[in-house]
Amino acid sequence: LPIYDDIDPALREMCESAVLNTSGEATEKLLERAEQEKERIAAIKAGGGDGGAKKAAAEWRSAPVKERLIHALLKGIDEFIEADTEEAR
């Protein structure tokens, strides 16, 4: 799970509304957001869109192994965990 303060404020508010049942439209808003995220991720995989995210992803991979492991654990990224753990030995 990401750190609470790192979550996009709009998404955090939608989630809180759904969990705390403070809005009758919370579920619909979360479903719309999920669809937008799916489209955004599909665009990134297709090679378009969010180039800044790709650059940020590449930057954390160039950090020292200890920092990469910390980042991966905090963000829940398991793609590189085996290689980074072996490198840390």
XYZ file of N, CA and C in Angstrom:
267
model
N 0.831 -1.187 0.000
C 0.000 0.000 0.000
C 0.872 1.245 0.000
N 0.468 2.226 -0.780
C 1.240 3.466 -0.757
C 1.042 4.196 0.572
N 1.949 5.077 0.879
C 1.820 5.905 2.061
C 0.602 6.799 1.861
N -0.186 6.966 2.905
C -1.467 7.670 2.823
C -1.330 9.038 2.157
N -0.324 9.799 2.519
C -0.158 11.138 1.961
C 0.271 11.118 0.502
N 0.780 9.990 0.016
C 1.204 9.888 -1.380
C 0.033 9.627 -2.321
N -1.102 9.228 -1.783
C -2.276 8.929 -2.614
C -2.846 10.237 -3.143
N -3.185 10.243 -4.415
C -3.805 11.406 -5.038
C -4.998 11.858 -4.187
N -5.053 13.144 -3.805
C -6.129 13.610 -2.917
C -7.534 13.321 -3.439
N -7.745 13.443 -4.749
C -9.076 13.168 -5.303
C -9.428 11.685 -5.139
N -8.462 10.807 -5.402
C -8.692 9.373 -5.239
C -8.910 9.029 -3.774
N -8.130 9.629 -2.904
C -8.266 9.390 -1.470
C -9.666 9.776 -0.991
N -10.147 10.915 -1.475
C -11.485 11.375 -1.095
C -12.564 10.413 -1.597
N -12.400 9.928 -2.843
C -13.361 8.960 -3.390
C -13.389 7.681 -2.558
N -12.219 7.194 -2.201
C -12.131 5.971 -1.405
C -12.749 6.164 -0.025
N -12.447 7.294 0.602
C -13.023 7.570 1.912
C -14.539 7.648 1.841
N -15.065 8.275 0.783
C -16.516 8.365 0.615
C -17.142 6.996 0.477
N -16.458 6.105 -0.243
C -16.989 4.752 -0.426
C -16.919 3.950 0.871
N -15.796 4.014 1.549
C -15.613 3.235 2.774
C -16.515 3.729 3.898
N -16.609 5.046 4.015
C -17.399 5.624 5.106
C -18.868 5.831 4.737
N -19.207 5.519 3.483
C -20.583 5.619 2.994
C -21.141 7.032 3.192
N -20.371 8.029 2.778
C -20.807 9.406 2.932
C -21.435 9.976 1.670
N -21.394 9.221 0.588
C -21.952 9.698 -0.668
C -22.634 8.544 -1.396
N -23.797 8.821 -1.936
C -24.511 7.807 -2.700
C -23.896 7.541 -4.061
N -22.998 8.444 -4.492
C -22.366 8.315 -5.808
C -20.935 7.798 -5.718
N -20.491 7.404 -4.547
C -19.085 7.016 -4.344
C -18.684 5.841 -5.228
N -19.534 4.840 -5.306
C -19.205 3.653 -6.107
C -19.059 4.014 -7.579
N -19.987 4.805 -8.092
C -19.938 5.194 -9.503
C -18.675 6.011 -9.803
N -18.310 6.907 -8.879
C -17.108 7.714 -9.076
C -15.853 6.840 -9.084
N -15.801 5.853 -8.189
C -14.643 4.950 -8.164
C -14.572 4.116 -9.435
N -15.705 3.666 -9.929
C -15.714 2.891 -11.173
C -15.244 3.743 -12.348
N -15.674 4.997 -12.407
C -15.212 5.901 -13.464
C -13.700 6.109 -13.377
N -13.214 6.298 -12.167
C -11.773 6.497 -11.958
C -10.994 5.249 -12.376
N -11.517 4.085 -12.034
C -10.853 2.835 -12.414
C -10.763 2.713 -13.929
N -11.823 3.092 -14.617
C -11.819 3.028 -16.080
C -10.790 3.999 -16.657
N -10.692 5.189 -16.082
C -9.692 6.162 -16.531
C -8.277 5.627 -16.316
N -8.040 4.999 -15.174
C -6.718 4.439 -14.889
C -6.377 3.311 -15.858
N -7.352 2.472 -16.162
C -7.112 1.391 -17.132
C -6.719 1.961 -18.485
N -7.411 3.012 -18.908
C -7.095 3.640 -20.185
C -5.709 4.290 -20.158
N -5.369 4.938 -19.040
C -4.067 5.579 -18.909
C -2.941 4.548 -18.965
N -3.127 3.434 -18.274
C -2.113 2.381 -18.259
C -1.983 1.741 -19.637
N -3.106 1.566 -20.312
C -3.064 1.004 -21.666
C -2.296 1.935 -22.603
N -2.487 3.243 -22.444
C -1.767 4.215 -23.278
C -0.269 4.164 -23.002
N 0.099 4.011 -21.747
C 1.514 3.921 -21.395
C 2.126 2.662 -21.988
N 1.429 1.539 -21.879
C 1.939 0.282 -22.429
C 2.061 0.344 -23.943
N 1.180 1.123 -24.577
C 1.214 1.248 -26.029
C 2.314 2.202 -26.490
N 3.005 2.837 -25.545
C 4.117 3.704 -25.896
C 3.767 5.171 -25.932
N 2.540 5.514 -25.646
C 2.154 6.922 -25.627
C 1.917 7.384 -24.211
N 1.474 8.594 -24.100
C 1.062 9.113 -22.789
C 2.200 9.284 -21.816
N 1.911 9.379 -20.623
C 2.674 9.640 -19.412
C 4.169 9.298 -19.449
N 4.926 10.037 -20.231
C 6.368 9.823 -20.291
C 7.068 10.181 -19.001
N 6.475 11.089 -18.232
C 7.049 11.473 -16.945
C 7.080 10.311 -15.976
N 6.063 9.475 -16.013
C 6.016 8.307 -15.123
C 7.120 7.317 -15.494
N 7.360 7.161 -16.787
C 8.429 6.255 -17.214
C 9.786 6.775 -16.746
N 9.977 8.086 -16.846
C 11.246 8.681 -16.426
C 11.434 8.506 -14.919
N 10.370 8.732 -14.155
C 10.449 8.566 -12.695
C 10.752 7.120 -12.340
N 10.143 6.191 -13.074
C 10.388 4.775 -12.826
C 11.854 4.438 -13.107
N 12.399 4.996 -14.163
C 13.794 4.735 -14.504
C 14.736 5.358 -13.475
N 14.356 6.499 -12.923
C 15.215 7.177 -11.950
C 15.369 6.375 -10.665
N 14.303 5.786 -10.151
C 14.430 5.047 -8.891
C 15.238 3.779 -9.085
N 15.265 3.248 -10.283
C 16.059 2.046 -10.566
C 17.549 2.359 -10.594
N 17.918 3.619 -10.764
C 19.335 3.966 -10.798
C 19.880 4.309 -9.411
N 19.020 4.292 -8.402
C 19.457 4.584 -7.022
C 20.264 3.411 -6.471
N 20.982 3.612 -5.371
C 21.708 2.501 -4.729
C 20.734 1.385 -4.310
N 21.239 0.173 -4.216
C 20.385 -0.990 -3.985
C 19.553 -0.856 -2.711
N 20.115 -0.298 -1.660
C 19.364 -0.143 -0.408
C 18.143 0.760 -0.622
N 18.334 1.858 -1.324
C 17.231 2.772 -1.599
C 16.195 2.137 -2.517
N 16.663 1.331 -3.492
C 15.719 0.640 -4.387
C 14.851 -0.343 -3.612
N 15.469 -1.072 -2.674
C 14.706 -2.026 -1.864
C 13.679 -1.307 -0.990
N 14.078 -0.209 -0.390
C 13.151 0.566 0.441
C 11.989 1.082 -0.413
N 12.315 1.639 -1.566
C 11.287 2.166 -2.463
C 10.322 1.058 -2.885
N 10.867 -0.073 -3.268
C 10.028 -1.193 -3.716
C 9.114 -1.690 -2.595
N 9.637 -1.771 -1.384
C 8.817 -2.220 -0.261
C 7.709 -1.223 0.059
N 8.024 0.065 0.045
C 7.013 1.083 0.346
C 5.938 1.176 -0.726
N 6.338 0.978 -1.967
C 5.394 1.110 -3.078
C 4.759 -0.214 -3.500
N 5.213 -1.311 -2.915
C 4.639 -2.609 -3.258
C 5.050 -3.116 -4.636
N 6.237 -2.772 -5.063
C 6.741 -3.179 -6.381
C 7.575 -4.441 -6.206
N 7.155 -5.529 -6.846
C 7.886 -6.794 -6.680
C 8.608 -7.242 -7.946
N 8.556 -6.432 -8.972
C 9.134 -6.794 -10.266
C 10.643 -7.045 -10.206
N 11.354 -6.267 -9.390
C 12.813 -6.342 -9.356
C 13.349 -6.878 -8.035
N 12.491 -7.374 -7.172
C 12.879 -7.708 -5.799
C 13.959 -8.784 -5.752
N 13.849 -9.798 -6.583
C 14.849 -10.878 -6.554
C 16.231 -10.369 -6.966
N 16.283 -9.627 -8.054
C 17.572 -9.118 -8.530
C 18.186 -8.149 -7.525
N 17.357 -7.288 -6.957
C 17.880 -6.320 -5.992
C 18.326 -7.003 -4.697
N 17.604 -8.024 -4.266
C 17.995 -8.758 -3.064
C 19.315 -9.470 -3.286
N 19.482 -10.084 -4.431
C 20.738 -10.763 -4.755
C 21.891 -9.765 -4.803
N 21.628 -8.601 -5.373
C 22.674 -7.583 -5.457
C 23.068 -7.086 -4.062
N 22.107 -7.038 -3.147
C 22.375 -6.552 -1.791
C 23.202 -7.525 -0.964
N 23.241 -8.783 -1.350
C 24.002 -9.791 -0.579
C 25.446 -9.472 -0.480
